Every structure is written in C-alpha cells, then in structure tokens.
CSV table of C-alpha atoms (C1' of nucleotides) in Angstrom, one decimal:
chain,number,residue,atom,x,y,z
A,1,MET,CA,-13.1,-19.7,4.6
A,2,ILE,CA,-13.6,-22.2,1.7
A,3,GLU,CA,-10.4,-22.1,-0.2
A,4,SER,CA,-7.3,-23.6,2.3
A,5,THR,CA,-5.1,-23.8,-0.9
A,6,PRO,CA,-4.4,-20.8,-2.7
A,7,VAL,CA,-2.9,-23.0,-5.9
A,8,ARG,CA,-2.2,-20.1,-8.7
A,9,THR,CA,-2.1,-21.6,-11.7
A,10,GLY,CA,-0.5,-19.0,-13.9
A,11,ARG,CA,-2.0,-19.9,-16.9
A,12,PRO,CA,-5.7,-21.1,-17.2
A,13,GLY,CA,-5.5,-24.3,-18.9
A,14,PRO,CA,-9.2,-25.5,-21.1
A,15,CYS,CA,-10.2,-27.7,-18.4
A,16,VAL,CA,-9.8,-26.6,-14.2
A,17,SER,CA,-6.3,-28.0,-13.0
A,18,THR,CA,-7.6,-28.3,-9.4
A,19,PRO,CA,-11.5,-28.8,-8.9
A,20,PRO,CA,-12.7,-28.6,-5.8
A,21,PRO,CA,-12.6,-32.1,-4.3
A,22,HIS,CA,-15.8,-32.5,-2.9
A,23,PRO,CA,-16.6,-34.8,0.6
A,24,ARG,CA,-18.6,-37.6,-1.4
A,25,PRO,CA,-18.6,-38.4,-5.1
A,26,ASP,CA,-21.5,-37.9,-7.2
A,27,GLY,CA,-24.1,-39.7,-6.7
A,28,GLN,CA,-23.9,-39.8,-2.9
A,29,ASP,CA,-24.0,-36.1,-3.2
A,30,ARG,CA,-26.7,-35.6,-0.6
A,31,TYR,CA,-25.7,-33.2,2.0
A,32,THR,CA,-27.7,-31.7,4.8
A,33,ILE,CA,-27.5,-27.7,5.5
A,34,SER,CA,-25.2,-28.4,8.3
A,35,GLU,CA,-22.6,-30.1,6.2
A,36,VAL,CA,-22.7,-27.6,3.7
A,37,SER,CA,-22.4,-24.7,6.7
A,38,ALA,CA,-19.0,-26.8,7.7
A,39,TRP,CA,-17.1,-27.1,4.4
A,40,THR,CA,-18.3,-23.4,3.0
A,41,GLY,CA,-17.8,-21.3,6.1
A,42,LEU,CA,-20.9,-20.2,5.9
A,43,THR,CA,-23.8,-20.5,8.5
A,44,ALA,CA,-27.2,-22.2,7.9
A,45,HIS,CA,-29.0,-19.2,8.3
A,46,THR,CA,-27.2,-17.8,5.5
A,47,LEU,CA,-27.3,-20.8,2.9
A,48,ARG,CA,-31.4,-20.7,3.5
A,49,TRP,CA,-31.1,-16.6,3.3
A,50,TYR,CA,-29.2,-17.0,-0.2
A,51,GLU,CA,-31.6,-19.2,-1.2
A,52,ARG,CA,-34.4,-16.9,-0.2
A,53,ILE,CA,-33.0,-14.2,-2.2
A,54,GLY,CA,-32.7,-16.1,-5.5
A,55,LEU,CA,-29.2,-16.8,-5.2
A,56,MET,CA,-29.1,-20.8,-5.0
A,57,PRO,CA,-30.2,-22.3,-8.4
A,58,HIS,CA,-32.9,-24.7,-6.7
A,59,VAL,CA,-31.9,-26.8,-3.7
A,60,ASP,CA,-33.4,-30.3,-3.6
A,61,ARG,CA,-35.3,-31.4,-1.0
A,62,SER,CA,-36.1,-34.9,1.2
A,63,HIS,CA,-39.4,-36.4,1.4
A,64,THR,CA,-40.0,-33.8,4.7
A,65,GLY,CA,-38.8,-30.6,3.2
A,66,GLN,CA,-35.3,-30.7,4.3
A,67,ARG,CA,-32.5,-29.6,2.0
A,68,ARG,CA,-30.5,-31.7,0.2
A,69,PHE,CA,-27.5,-30.0,-1.4
A,70,THR,CA,-25.3,-31.6,-4.2
A,71,ASN,CA,-22.1,-31.7,-5.5
A,72,ARG,CA,-22.9,-29.0,-8.1
A,73,ASP,CA,-24.5,-27.0,-5.5
A,74,LEU,CA,-21.2,-27.1,-3.9
A,75,ASP,CA,-19.3,-25.9,-7.0
A,76,TRP,CA,-21.9,-22.6,-7.3
A,77,LEU,CA,-21.3,-21.7,-3.3
A,78,ALA,CA,-17.6,-22.0,-4.1
A,79,PHE,CA,-17.9,-19.7,-6.7
A,80,VAL,CA,-20.2,-17.5,-4.8
A,81,GLY,CA,-17.7,-17.7,-2.2
A,82,LYS,CA,-15.0,-15.9,-5.4
A,83,LEU,CA,-17.3,-13.2,-6.2
A,84,ARG,CA,-18.1,-12.1,-3.0
A,85,LEU,CA,-13.9,-12.0,-1.7
A,86,THR,CA,-14.5,-9.3,-5.3
A,87,GLY,CA,-16.7,-7.6,-3.1
A,88,MET,CA,-19.4,-8.0,-5.5
A,89,PRO,CA,-22.9,-6.7,-4.3
A,90,VAL,CA,-25.1,-9.7,-3.5
A,91,ALA,CA,-27.8,-8.0,-5.8
A,92,ASP,CA,-25.2,-8.8,-8.7
A,93,MET,CA,-24.8,-12.3,-7.4
A,94,VAL,CA,-28.4,-12.7,-8.0
A,95,ARG,CA,-28.9,-11.1,-11.1
A,96,TYR,CA,-26.0,-13.9,-12.5
A,97,ALA,CA,-27.9,-16.8,-10.8
A,98,GLU,CA,-30.7,-15.5,-13.1
A,99,LEU,CA,-28.9,-15.4,-16.1
A,100,VAL,CA,-27.9,-19.3,-15.2
A,101,ARG,CA,-31.5,-20.0,-14.4
A,102,GLU,CA,-32.7,-18.6,-17.8
A,103,GLY,CA,-30.4,-20.9,-19.7
A,104,GLU,CA,-27.8,-21.0,-22.3
A,105,HIS,CA,-29.2,-17.9,-24.1
A,106,THR,CA,-27.9,-15.6,-21.7
A,107,PHE,CA,-24.1,-16.8,-22.4
A,108,GLU,CA,-23.4,-13.2,-23.8
A,109,ALA,CA,-24.9,-11.6,-20.9
A,110,ARG,CA,-23.0,-13.6,-18.2
A,111,GLN,CA,-19.7,-13.5,-19.9
A,112,GLU,CA,-20.2,-9.5,-20.0
A,113,LEU,CA,-20.7,-9.8,-16.1
A,114,LEU,CA,-18.1,-11.5,-15.7
A,115,LYS,CA,-15.8,-9.1,-17.5
A,116,ALA,CA,-17.3,-6.0,-15.8
A,117,THR,CA,-16.6,-7.7,-12.4
A,118,ARG,CA,-12.9,-8.7,-14.0
A,119,ARG,CA,-12.0,-5.3,-14.7
A,120,ASP,CA,-13.6,-4.6,-11.1
A,121,VAL,CA,-11.2,-6.8,-9.6
A,122,ARG,CA,-8.3,-5.7,-11.3
A,123,ALA,CA,-8.5,-2.2,-10.6
A,124,ARG,CA,-9.2,-3.1,-6.9
A,125,ILE,CA,-5.8,-5.3,-7.2
A,126,ALA,CA,-3.8,-1.7,-8.4
A,127,GLU,CA,-5.0,0.0,-5.9
A,128,LEU,CA,-4.2,-2.4,-3.0
A,129,GLN,CA,-0.9,-2.5,-4.5
A,130,ASP,CA,-0.8,1.5,-4.6
A,131,THR,CA,-1.8,1.1,-1.1
A,132,LEU,CA,1.1,-1.6,-0.2
A,133,ALA,CA,3.3,0.6,-1.1
A,134,VAL,CA,2.0,3.2,1.1
A,135,LEU,CA,2.4,1.3,3.5
A,136,ASP,CA,6.1,-0.2,2.9
A,137,HIS,CA,6.8,3.2,3.0
A,138,LYS,CA,5.6,4.2,6.9
A,139,ILE,CA,7.0,0.9,7.6
A,140,ASP,CA,10.0,1.9,6.9
A,141,PHE,CA,9.7,5.3,8.5
A,142,TYR,CA,8.8,4.1,11.6
A,143,ALA,CA,11.8,1.2,11.1
A,144,GLY,CA,14.4,4.6,10.1
A,145,ALA,CA,12.7,7.2,13.1
A,146,ARG,CA,13.7,3.8,15.4
A,147,ARG,CA,17.2,3.7,14.5
A,148,ALA,CA,18.0,6.7,14.8
A,149,PRO,CA,15.4,8.6,16.6
A,150,GLU,CA,17.5,12.2,17.3
A,151,ARG,CA,16.4,12.4,13.5
A,152,THR,CA,12.4,12.0,14.0
A,153,THR,CA,11.0,15.7,13.6
B,1,MET,CA,0.3,-3.3,-13.3
B,2,ILE,CA,-1.1,0.2,-13.2
B,3,GLU,CA,1.5,1.7,-11.0
B,4,SER,CA,1.5,5.5,-11.2
B,5,THR,CA,4.3,6.4,-9.0
B,6,PRO,CA,5.6,3.4,-6.7
B,7,VAL,CA,8.6,5.3,-6.2
B,8,ARG,CA,10.5,3.1,-3.5
B,9,THR,CA,12.6,5.4,-1.9
B,10,GLY,CA,15.0,2.8,0.0
B,11,ARG,CA,16.0,4.8,2.9
B,12,PRO,CA,13.4,7.0,4.3
B,13,GLY,CA,13.8,10.9,3.9
B,14,PRO,CA,12.4,13.1,6.2
B,15,CYS,CA,9.5,13.7,3.4
B,16,VAL,CA,7.4,11.8,1.0
B,17,SER,CA,9.2,12.1,-2.3
B,18,THR,CA,6.0,12.4,-4.1
B,19,PRO,CA,4.0,14.3,-1.7
B,20,PRO,CA,0.7,15.0,-2.5
B,21,PRO,CA,-0.1,17.8,-4.4
B,22,HIS,CA,-2.1,20.2,-1.9
B,23,PRO,CA,-4.5,22.9,-3.0
B,24,ARG,CA,-2.8,25.6,-1.4
B,25,PRO,CA,0.6,25.8,0.3
B,26,ASP,CA,1.5,25.7,3.9
B,27,GLY,CA,1.3,28.9,5.6
B,28,GLN,CA,-2.5,29.2,3.8
B,29,ASP,CA,-4.0,26.0,4.6
B,30,ARG,CA,-7.4,27.1,6.0
B,31,TYR,CA,-9.8,24.3,4.5
B,32,THR,CA,-13.5,24.7,4.8
B,33,ILE,CA,-15.0,21.7,5.9
B,34,SER,CA,-16.7,21.6,2.0
B,35,GLU,CA,-13.1,22.5,0.5
B,36,VAL,CA,-11.9,19.5,2.6
B,37,SER,CA,-15.2,17.5,1.2
B,38,ALA,CA,-14.1,18.1,-2.8
B,39,TRP,CA,-10.8,17.5,-2.6
B,40,THR,CA,-11.1,13.8,-0.6
B,41,GLY,CA,-14.6,12.7,-2.0
B,42,LEU,CA,-16.0,12.5,1.6
B,43,THR,CA,-19.2,14.3,2.6
B,44,ALA,CA,-19.5,16.9,5.1
B,45,HIS,CA,-21.0,14.6,7.1
B,46,THR,CA,-18.5,11.9,7.1
B,47,LEU,CA,-15.7,14.3,8.0
B,48,ARG,CA,-17.8,15.5,11.1
B,49,TRP,CA,-18.0,11.9,11.7
B,50,TYR,CA,-14.7,10.8,11.7
B,51,GLU,CA,-13.8,13.7,14.3
B,52,ARG,CA,-16.3,12.8,16.4
B,53,ILE,CA,-15.0,9.0,16.4
B,54,GLY,CA,-12.0,10.1,16.8
B,55,LEU,CA,-10.2,9.5,13.6
B,56,MET,CA,-9.2,13.0,13.2
B,57,PRO,CA,-6.1,14.4,14.8
B,58,HIS,CA,-7.5,17.5,16.2
B,59,VAL,CA,-9.0,19.8,13.8
B,60,ASP,CA,-8.6,23.4,14.0
B,61,ARG,CA,-11.6,25.8,14.2
B,62,SER,CA,-11.9,29.7,13.2
B,63,HIS,CA,-12.5,32.1,16.0
B,64,THR,CA,-16.6,31.2,15.6
B,65,GLY,CA,-16.4,27.3,16.1
B,66,GLN,CA,-15.8,27.1,12.2
B,67,ARG,CA,-13.9,23.6,11.4
B,68,ARG,CA,-10.3,25.0,9.5
B,69,PHE,CA,-8.8,22.3,7.7
B,70,THR,CA,-4.9,22.1,7.5
B,71,ASN,CA,-2.5,20.5,4.8
B,72,ARG,CA,-1.4,18.0,7.3
B,73,ASP,CA,-5.2,16.8,8.0
B,74,LEU,CA,-5.2,16.3,3.9
B,75,ASP,CA,-2.1,14.1,4.1
B,76,TRP,CA,-4.0,12.5,7.1
B,77,LEU,CA,-7.1,12.1,4.9
B,78,ALA,CA,-5.7,11.0,2.3
B,79,PHE,CA,-4.0,8.3,3.8
B,80,VAL,CA,-6.6,7.3,5.8
B,81,GLY,CA,-8.7,6.8,2.8
B,82,LYS,CA,-5.8,4.2,1.7
B,83,LEU,CA,-6.1,2.3,4.6
B,84,ARG,CA,-10.1,2.8,4.1
B,85,LEU,CA,-9.3,0.7,0.5
B,86,THR,CA,-7.1,-2.1,2.0
B,87,GLY,CA,-10.9,-2.5,3.8
B,88,MET,CA,-9.3,-2.0,7.6
B,89,PRO,CA,-12.3,-1.5,9.9
B,90,VAL,CA,-12.9,2.2,11.0
B,91,ALA,CA,-12.4,1.1,14.8
B,92,ASP,CA,-8.6,-0.2,13.9
B,93,MET,CA,-8.2,3.0,12.0
B,94,VAL,CA,-9.1,4.9,15.2
B,95,ARG,CA,-6.7,2.8,17.3
B,96,TYR,CA,-3.8,3.9,15.0
B,97,ALA,CA,-4.5,7.5,15.0
B,98,GLU,CA,-4.7,7.1,18.7
B,99,LEU,CA,-1.1,5.8,18.8
B,100,VAL,CA,-0.2,9.0,16.5
B,101,ARG,CA,-2.2,11.4,19.6
B,102,GLU,CA,-0.1,9.8,21.9
B,103,GLY,CA,3.2,10.7,20.4
B,104,GLU,CA,6.4,9.1,19.5
B,105,HIS,CA,6.6,6.3,22.0
B,106,THR,CA,4.3,4.7,20.2
B,107,PHE,CA,6.2,4.1,17.0
B,108,GLU,CA,6.6,0.4,17.4
B,109,ALA,CA,2.8,-0.3,18.2
B,110,ARG,CA,2.1,1.8,14.8
B,111,GLN,CA,4.7,0.0,13.2
B,112,GLU,CA,3.3,-3.4,14.0
B,113,LEU,CA,-0.4,-2.0,12.9
B,114,LEU,CA,0.7,-1.8,9.8
B,115,LYS,CA,2.7,-4.2,9.4
B,116,ALA,CA,-0.2,-6.5,10.2
B,117,THR,CA,-2.4,-4.6,7.9
B,118,ARG,CA,0.4,-4.6,4.7
B,119,ARG,CA,-0.1,-8.8,5.5
B,120,ASP,CA,-3.6,-8.5,5.3
B,121,VAL,CA,-3.7,-6.5,1.9
B,122,ARG,CA,-1.0,-8.7,0.9
B,123,ALA,CA,-3.3,-12.0,1.6
B,124,ARG,CA,-6.4,-9.9,0.2
B,125,ILE,CA,-4.5,-9.4,-3.2
B,126,ALA,CA,-3.8,-13.4,-3.4
B,127,GLU,CA,-7.4,-14.0,-2.6
B,128,LEU,CA,-8.4,-11.5,-5.6
B,129,GLN,CA,-5.4,-13.2,-7.9
B,130,ASP,CA,-6.9,-16.4,-7.4
B,131,THR,CA,-10.7,-15.2,-8.4
B,132,LEU,CA,-9.0,-13.6,-11.1
B,133,ALA,CA,-7.8,-16.8,-12.1
B,134,VAL,CA,-11.9,-18.1,-11.9
B,135,LEU,CA,-13.2,-15.1,-13.8
B,136,ASP,CA,-10.9,-15.9,-16.5
B,137,HIS,CA,-11.4,-19.7,-16.8
B,138,LYS,CA,-15.3,-18.6,-16.8
B,139,ILE,CA,-14.6,-16.0,-19.3
B,140,ASP,CA,-12.8,-18.4,-21.4
B,141,PHE,CA,-15.3,-21.0,-21.2
B,142,TYR,CA,-18.4,-18.4,-22.2
B,143,ALA,CA,-16.0,-17.7,-25.3
B,144,GLY,CA,-15.6,-21.1,-26.2
B,145,ALA,CA,-18.9,-22.2,-25.9
B,146,ARG,CA,-20.4,-19.4,-28.3
B,147,ARG,CA,-17.7,-19.8,-30.7
B,148,ALA,CA,-18.7,-24.0,-30.8
B,149,PRO,CA,-22.5,-24.4,-29.4
B,150,GLU,CA,-22.8,-27.8,-30.1
B,151,ARG,CA,-20.5,-28.9,-28.3
B,152,THR,CA,-21.7,-27.4,-24.9
B,153,THR,CA,-23.6,-29.8,-22.7
C,1,DT,C1',-29.4,45.1,6.3
C,2,DA,C1',-31.1,42.0,3.3
C,3,DG,C1',-30.6,37.4,1.4
C,4,DG,C1',-28.7,33.3,0.5
C,5,DA,C1',-25.2,30.1,0.8
C,6,DC,C1',-22.7,27.4,4.5
C,7,DC,C1',-21.2,26.0,8.6
C,8,DT,C1',-22.8,24.0,13.7
C,9,DT,C1',-25.0,20.2,16.8
C,10,DG,C1',-26.8,15.6,18.6
C,11,DG,C1',-29.2,12.2,17.4
C,12,DA,C1',-31.9,9.6,14.1
C,13,DG,C1',-32.3,7.2,9.9
C,14,DT,C1',-30.3,4.1,5.3
C,15,DG,C1',-28.8,0.1,3.2
C,16,DC,C1',-26.1,-3.8,3.4
C,17,DA,C1',-25.1,-8.6,4.7
C,18,DC,C1',-26.2,-11.3,7.5
C,19,DT,C1',-27.9,-13.2,12.4
C,20,DC,C1',-31.0,-14.5,15.4
C,21,DC,C1',-35.4,-16.1,17.4
C,22,DA,C1',-40.1,-18.7,18.8
C,23,DG,C1',-42.4,-21.9,17.4
C,24,DG,C1',-42.9,-26.1,15.6
C,25,DC,C1',-42.1,-30.6,12.5
C,26,DA,C1',-39.4,-35.2,12.2
C,27,DA,C1',-35.9,-38.9,12.8
C,28,DG,C1',-33.0,-41.2,15.8
C,29,DC,C1',-32.2,-43.6,20.5
C,30,DC,C1',-33.2,-46.0,25.2
D,1,DG,C1',-43.2,-42.9,24.8
D,2,DG,C1',-39.7,-39.4,26.5
D,3,DC,C1',-35.6,-36.9,25.1
D,4,DT,C1',-32.3,-35.0,22.1
D,5,DT,C1',-31.0,-33.3,17.8
D,6,DG,C1',-31.4,-31.4,13.7
D,7,DC,C1',-34.2,-29.0,10.4
D,8,DC,C1',-38.1,-25.6,9.2
D,9,DT,C1',-40.4,-21.0,8.2
D,10,DG,C1',-41.0,-15.3,8.4
D,11,DG,C1',-40.2,-12.0,10.5
D,12,DA,C1',-37.6,-9.2,13.9
D,13,DG,C1',-32.8,-7.4,15.3
D,14,DT,C1',-27.7,-6.3,14.7
D,15,DG,C1',-23.3,-3.9,13.2
D,16,DC,C1',-21.1,-1.6,10.4
D,17,DA,C1',-20.1,3.0,8.2
D,18,DC,C1',-21.8,6.4,6.9
D,19,DT,C1',-26.5,10.0,5.8
D,20,DC,C1',-29.4,12.9,6.7
D,21,DC,C1',-32.5,16.3,9.5
D,22,DA,C1',-34.2,20.0,12.5
D,23,DA,C1',-32.8,24.0,14.4
D,24,DG,C1',-29.8,27.5,14.5
D,25,DG,C1',-25.6,30.8,14.1
D,26,DT,C1',-22.0,32.4,10.4
D,27,DC,C1',-20.0,34.9,6.2
D,28,DC,C1',-19.8,37.1,2.1
D,29,DT,C1',-22.0,40.2,-1.3
D,30,DA,C1',-24.9,44.0,-2.9
DNA sequence: TAGGACCTTGGAGTGCACTCCAGGCAAGCC
DNA sequence: GGCTTGCCTGGAGTGCACTCCAAGGTCCTA
C-alpha cells in the first residue's frame, strides 16, 4: 500500500497540501528498483512491466543499465496508484501516459480523460453507498433476528 | 449523493421496505434462464456458472430439467450483484451462500461476514474520495494551465 | 410434424493484471 | 578469485471471473 495517511482535504487548495514525502531530497533521488518496490508496494516485476507497456515516462538508467528512479517517478507511481484504485484499466492509464509524453498540447485531452475518470469515481462511490445501505439493512436484520429468534421466519 | 432509496428502517421489519419489483408476482414466478439473464444483466452462461460453483441456493427445475428461477432467486441475484459491486471475490460470496444453506444457526457468522464487508466498503469509499480529491486537484491544474499557459513550467 | 428458438452439459478458451522463470551480467566483500 | 546479492531480459505461467463451444434435448407455433 502506498498511502498510509488518508488525509482528507475537503477543499483542494491551489497547491498540494500534503505532498508525498520522498525518501530522499531532489538531487539525491536515484532509487534502485527494489527501493521503489518497497516504497510503492509494487513488485519489481510489476515496475518493469509498467515500463515495458509504456506506463512509465522514461526511467533513467545507471551506466550498467540498471534502472534509477527519481522523485518524479515516485510521484507518477503514486498517481498511477490512485488511478489503479479507481479501477481504471491499465490500457487507459497507458493512454494518459502517452498524452503526458506528447507534451503540453495534450492538456485538454488529459483534462477530459481525468474528468471522465472523475465521473466514473463519483458513480462508483454512489454505487458503494447504495450497497452500504443494503449491507446495513441486512446486518440490522441479523441483529434483530438474533435478539428475537422466535420472530424469524 | 445519488441515493435513490436510502430508506433506513431503524428496526428491521420482517419484509424489505422497498422490495425490488419482480416481473411477476409470487405464485407465477417460474422464470427461464433467459428471462433472468435479461432481468439481471448477467449472461445465461454466468448464471449456470454461478449455480455450478455453489453461488445459487438450489435452483428449481422443470420436469424436463430446465432451470426455473423464482422471485427469491431474483432477490438473491440482486444481492449478489451488490456484493459483486463491492469487489468481493466470488469465493467469499460462495462462502456466504454456504452459510445461508446451512440454516439459521449461521446468523452470527453471516452477520460477521457482512460487517467485514461493510468495513471494506467504507474503506473503499474513503479511498475513492481521496482519489477524487487528487483528480479534482489535477483537473484544476489543467484548467489553470489552459487559462494562463505562459505560467506553466 | 417440421422448423427454429431455447435449453442442457462438460470442458475449453479469453482477457486482464500481474507473476514468475531461466539464464546471464555487475558490484561489493573476504 | 570466489561468493553473495541485486539487477537485467524475453517469454511463459497464474488466478480470477467469466465466456464460449459442440453436441444434443425441448418447447412452441403453424
């Protein structure tokens, strides 16, 4: 799990209120794959797979060809983790990553994609709250049935 | 929130307050698999598969061996659909179905299972709301960047 | 009583998101 | 130099939740 702190910022401020704390400051941020694996909770396999399918925005390499991830990569992975939580298919995340690679002229397309995702997330939350009502109801039923078993049919 | 019927019955009555409207009243409820497929949105394949893995509480058969689903089956499938929305693995739903088959002495176990599910759902909603905040923030960023592109770095 | 739509079964196939493997390179330590 | 640990690659394997297939039986309408 990436997120340990579910800090809810009720109103999004102009700048990030809780930036993800990086293990090392910018300048000394050259993480090996296993460090990133530990930080993100993703396996090294998955990180390599993400790169292969185009979900990472170009990862640096050491002089011997080993991956060296930066703080920007960690930020990206944290964001990808959020998108993953929404249930977005990996293919769509790759699409977003492509837009990022293509440069600033894709801002509008990116915003549209995120807006669509936001709609999906809102719908999903509504669904879950609906389900929550059903669960509450059933749990109440079992509570009542256990208090007064003779009334149960 | 998009709650259509968040009707919370503080005390669980013997019957649901807003019962899912069945296509036919009790007594004439002998649906073929394709009728159930149309009503639930699940394919006939999936319905048969549900039965095979033990997720259905014994489906009736016609004298020639064809499935005849009842209103109770529709209710069960609607509930299973809710559980599915929560992301609960099918194996866990099968576990719940087993408890139901075992009779009333499993009320406590069933309630525990549902309470655990409720915890999961609440956590999931919190995660999604967290993600929503991130999405809002990014969308705002793109909106700002598009209004004032010269400020974008 | 013929035709077509619908139903049955066991088992095989699909798509997604990983997950692992084999074989090999490289760096650090005694 | 030998050993261990970590990393590399392409490709194969896994688990889940369906999804489909082939071969055949059933139901309904004309």
